[in-house]
Short mmCIF file of C-alpha atoms in Angstrom, two decimals:
data_model
loop_
_atom_site.label_atom_id
_atom_site.label_comp_id
_atom_site.label_asym_id
_atom_site.label_seq_id
_atom_site.Cartn_x
_atom_site.Cartn_y
_atom_site.Cartn_z
CA PHE A 101 129.04 30.11 106.45
CA ALA A 102 125.97 28.11 105.47
CA ILE A 103 123.44 30.59 106.89
CA PRO A 104 124.70 33.64 104.92
CA VAL A 105 125.06 31.60 101.72
CA GLY A 106 121.58 30.16 102.22
CA ALA A 107 120.13 33.61 102.90
CA VAL A 108 121.73 35.09 99.76
CA THR A 109 120.58 32.12 97.66
CA PHE A 110 117.02 32.38 99.01
CA ALA A 111 116.92 36.17 98.50
CA ASN A 112 118.16 35.89 94.92
CA TYR A 113 115.68 33.12 94.15
CA GLN A 114 112.84 35.20 95.62
CA THR A 115 113.96 38.22 93.59
CA PHE A 116 114.27 36.28 90.33
CA GLU A 117 111.00 34.41 90.76
CA GLY A 118 109.15 37.22 92.53
CA VAL A 119 109.44 39.54 89.53
CA HIS A 120 106.68 37.54 87.87
CA ALA A 121 103.99 38.83 90.23
CA VAL A 122 102.30 42.22 89.85
CA GLU A 123 102.54 42.59 93.63
CA SER A 124 106.34 42.63 93.41
CA CYS A 125 106.21 45.53 90.96
CA GLU A 126 103.71 47.57 92.94
CA ARG A 127 105.68 47.25 96.19
CA CYS A 128 107.92 49.95 94.80
CA HIS A 129 106.48 53.42 95.32
CA VAL A 130 107.33 54.49 91.75
CA MET A 131 105.67 51.46 90.12
CA ARG A 132 102.47 51.57 92.17
CA PRO A 133 100.76 54.03 89.78
CA MET A 134 101.07 51.55 86.92
CA ALA A 135 99.55 48.68 88.91
CA THR A 136 96.80 50.87 90.40
CA ASP A 137 95.87 52.18 86.96
CA MET A 138 95.94 48.67 85.49
CA ARG A 139 93.34 47.54 88.06
CA ASP A 140 91.16 50.67 87.62
CA PRO A 141 87.93 49.62 85.84
CA ALA A 142 87.56 53.16 84.43
CA SER A 143 91.07 53.39 82.97
CA THR A 144 91.51 53.32 79.21
CA THR A 145 95.23 52.48 79.18
CA LEU A 146 96.30 49.39 77.28
CA ALA A 147 97.41 47.61 80.47
CA ALA A 148 94.03 48.29 82.11
CA ARG A 149 92.09 47.03 79.08
CA HIS A 150 94.15 43.82 79.02
CA PHE A 151 93.67 43.33 82.77
CA ARG A 152 89.93 44.11 82.75
CA ASN A 153 89.25 41.68 79.91
CA GLY A 154 91.43 38.92 81.37
CA TRP A 155 93.56 38.76 78.25
CA ILE A 156 96.61 38.04 80.42
CA PRO A 157 95.51 35.66 83.17
CA LYS A 158 98.46 36.22 85.53
CA ASP A 159 101.82 37.95 85.84
CA GLN A 160 100.51 40.85 83.78
CA CYS A 161 103.55 43.14 84.15
CA TYR A 162 106.03 40.37 83.45
CA GLN A 163 104.18 39.04 80.41
CA CYS A 164 104.39 42.37 78.60
CA HIS A 165 107.82 43.43 79.83
CA SER A 166 109.81 40.25 79.22
CA ASP A 167 111.06 39.69 75.73
CA TYR A 168 110.50 36.35 74.12
CA GLY A 169 112.76 33.40 74.90
CA LEU A 170 115.29 32.54 77.57
CA ALA A 171 117.49 35.58 76.93
CA GLY A 172 114.47 37.89 77.29
CA ASP A 173 113.43 36.11 80.46
CA VAL A 174 116.87 36.55 82.02
CA GLU A 175 117.08 40.16 80.81
CA ALA A 176 113.69 41.00 82.34
CA LYS A 177 114.72 39.44 85.65
CA MET A 178 118.01 41.34 85.65
CA GLU A 179 116.11 44.56 84.92
CA GLY A 180 113.79 43.80 87.84
CA TYR A 181 116.80 43.21 90.05
CA ARG A 182 118.28 46.54 88.88
CA HIS A 183 114.97 48.27 89.68
CA LEU A 184 115.00 46.76 93.16
CA ALA A 185 118.57 47.91 93.77
CA ARG A 186 117.81 51.47 92.57
CA TYR A 187 114.66 51.57 94.68
CA THR A 188 116.44 50.28 97.77
CA THR A 189 119.31 52.75 97.40
CA HIS A 190 117.01 55.67 96.43
CA THR A 191 118.97 56.31 93.22
CA TYR A 192 116.01 57.12 90.98
CA ASP A 193 114.04 60.20 90.01
CA GLU A 194 110.28 60.41 90.18
CA PRO A 195 108.38 59.99 87.99
CA ILE A 196 110.43 57.18 86.55
CA LYS A 197 111.22 57.16 82.85
CA PHE A 198 111.63 54.07 80.72
CA LYS A 199 115.12 54.27 79.28
CA GLY A 200 114.94 51.28 77.00
CA ARG A 201 112.92 50.59 73.91
CA PHE A 202 109.71 48.60 74.01
CA HIS A 203 109.76 46.04 71.22
CA ASN A 204 106.56 45.02 69.46
CA ASP A 205 107.66 41.39 69.89
CA ASN A 206 106.22 41.69 73.39
CA CYS A 207 102.80 42.36 71.84
CA LEU A 208 103.16 40.11 68.82
CA LYS A 209 104.17 37.04 70.87
CA CYS A 210 100.50 36.85 71.91
CA HIS A 211 98.64 38.70 69.18
CA ALA A 212 100.32 37.85 65.86
CA GLY A 213 98.74 34.91 64.13
CA THR A 214 95.44 35.15 65.99
CA PRO A 215 92.34 35.47 63.80
CA GLU A 216 91.49 38.79 65.47
CA TRP A 217 94.90 40.28 64.72
CA GLU A 218 95.17 38.82 61.22
CA GLY A 219 91.67 40.10 60.40
CA VAL A 220 92.64 43.75 60.84
CA LYS A 221 93.58 45.10 57.42
CA SER A 222 95.90 47.81 58.78
CA HIS A 223 97.95 45.14 60.61
CA GLN A 224 98.63 43.50 57.26
CA THR A 225 99.47 46.83 55.62
CA VAL A 226 102.18 47.66 58.19
CA ARG A 227 103.10 44.11 59.23
CA SER A 228 106.80 44.38 58.36
CA ARG A 229 107.12 47.70 60.22
CA LEU A 230 105.40 46.19 63.27
CA GLU A 231 107.64 43.11 63.16
CA GLU A 232 110.80 45.23 63.05
CA SER A 233 109.40 47.69 65.64
CA SER A 234 109.89 50.69 63.36
CA LEU A 235 106.19 51.41 64.00
CA SER A 236 104.95 50.96 67.56
CA CYS A 237 101.75 49.10 68.37
CA LEU A 238 101.13 51.92 70.86
CA ASN A 239 100.78 54.43 68.00
CA CYS A 240 97.32 53.03 67.29
CA HIS A 241 96.41 51.26 70.53
CA GLY A 242 97.24 54.08 72.95
CA ARG A 243 99.32 54.41 76.07
CA ALA A 244 100.21 51.30 77.99
CA HIS A 245 100.36 53.21 81.29
CA PRO A 246 99.49 56.64 82.71
CA SER A 247 101.56 59.53 81.37
CA ARG A 248 104.64 60.78 83.22
CA SER A 249 102.81 64.00 84.06
CA ALA A 250 99.96 62.03 85.68
CA ARG A 251 102.52 60.07 87.75
CA THR A 252 104.30 63.21 88.95
CA PRO A 253 103.84 63.96 92.65
CA GLY A 254 101.39 66.83 93.01
CA SER A 255 99.47 66.12 89.78
CA ASP A 256 95.68 65.84 89.84
CA ASP A 257 95.89 62.07 89.26
CA TYR A 258 98.79 61.29 91.59
CA ASP A 259 96.77 60.38 94.71
CA ARG A 260 94.43 58.16 92.69
CA LEU A 261 97.34 56.40 91.00
CA MET A 262 99.07 55.87 94.33
CA GLY A 263 95.88 54.34 95.74
CA GLU A 264 95.70 57.08 98.36
CA GLU A 265 92.58 58.86 97.10
CA ASP A 266 90.29 57.02 99.54
CA ASP A 267 92.70 57.48 102.47
CA LYS A 268 91.92 61.21 102.78
#
């Protein structure tokens, strides 16, 4: 009795805490393109620019994809657990599609209030729309990750995004 309970407890702890690391995201075949692109020094995606400049020192995926506060933390971990279950049971389509809504709070939790952010006149002009997420930060700052078409098997970028370009 103790061994199965201990194994389940350990596995759940590893899953809940492991979702913080980029490596846990990129273990899944469908998430690897995002992590590969993020680490690509030539990429212009928002995730790659943040990574290259060290704006998020660690847990880059988790920092941007977990909403603020305890409820957001638990929700992000549950979403990671759902991703793991879908990956393990092969109940997903490739390329994956984000079915939720990305809230600007995930950007503003770090950027709002900083002198750099406050100093941009257009931020002040649309501040209320940014705060309520009726205008996305991505409208001006570009894609966070490679497009779905780039992540589709057989596309020109697919091998590079999968980290397999050098393997040939």
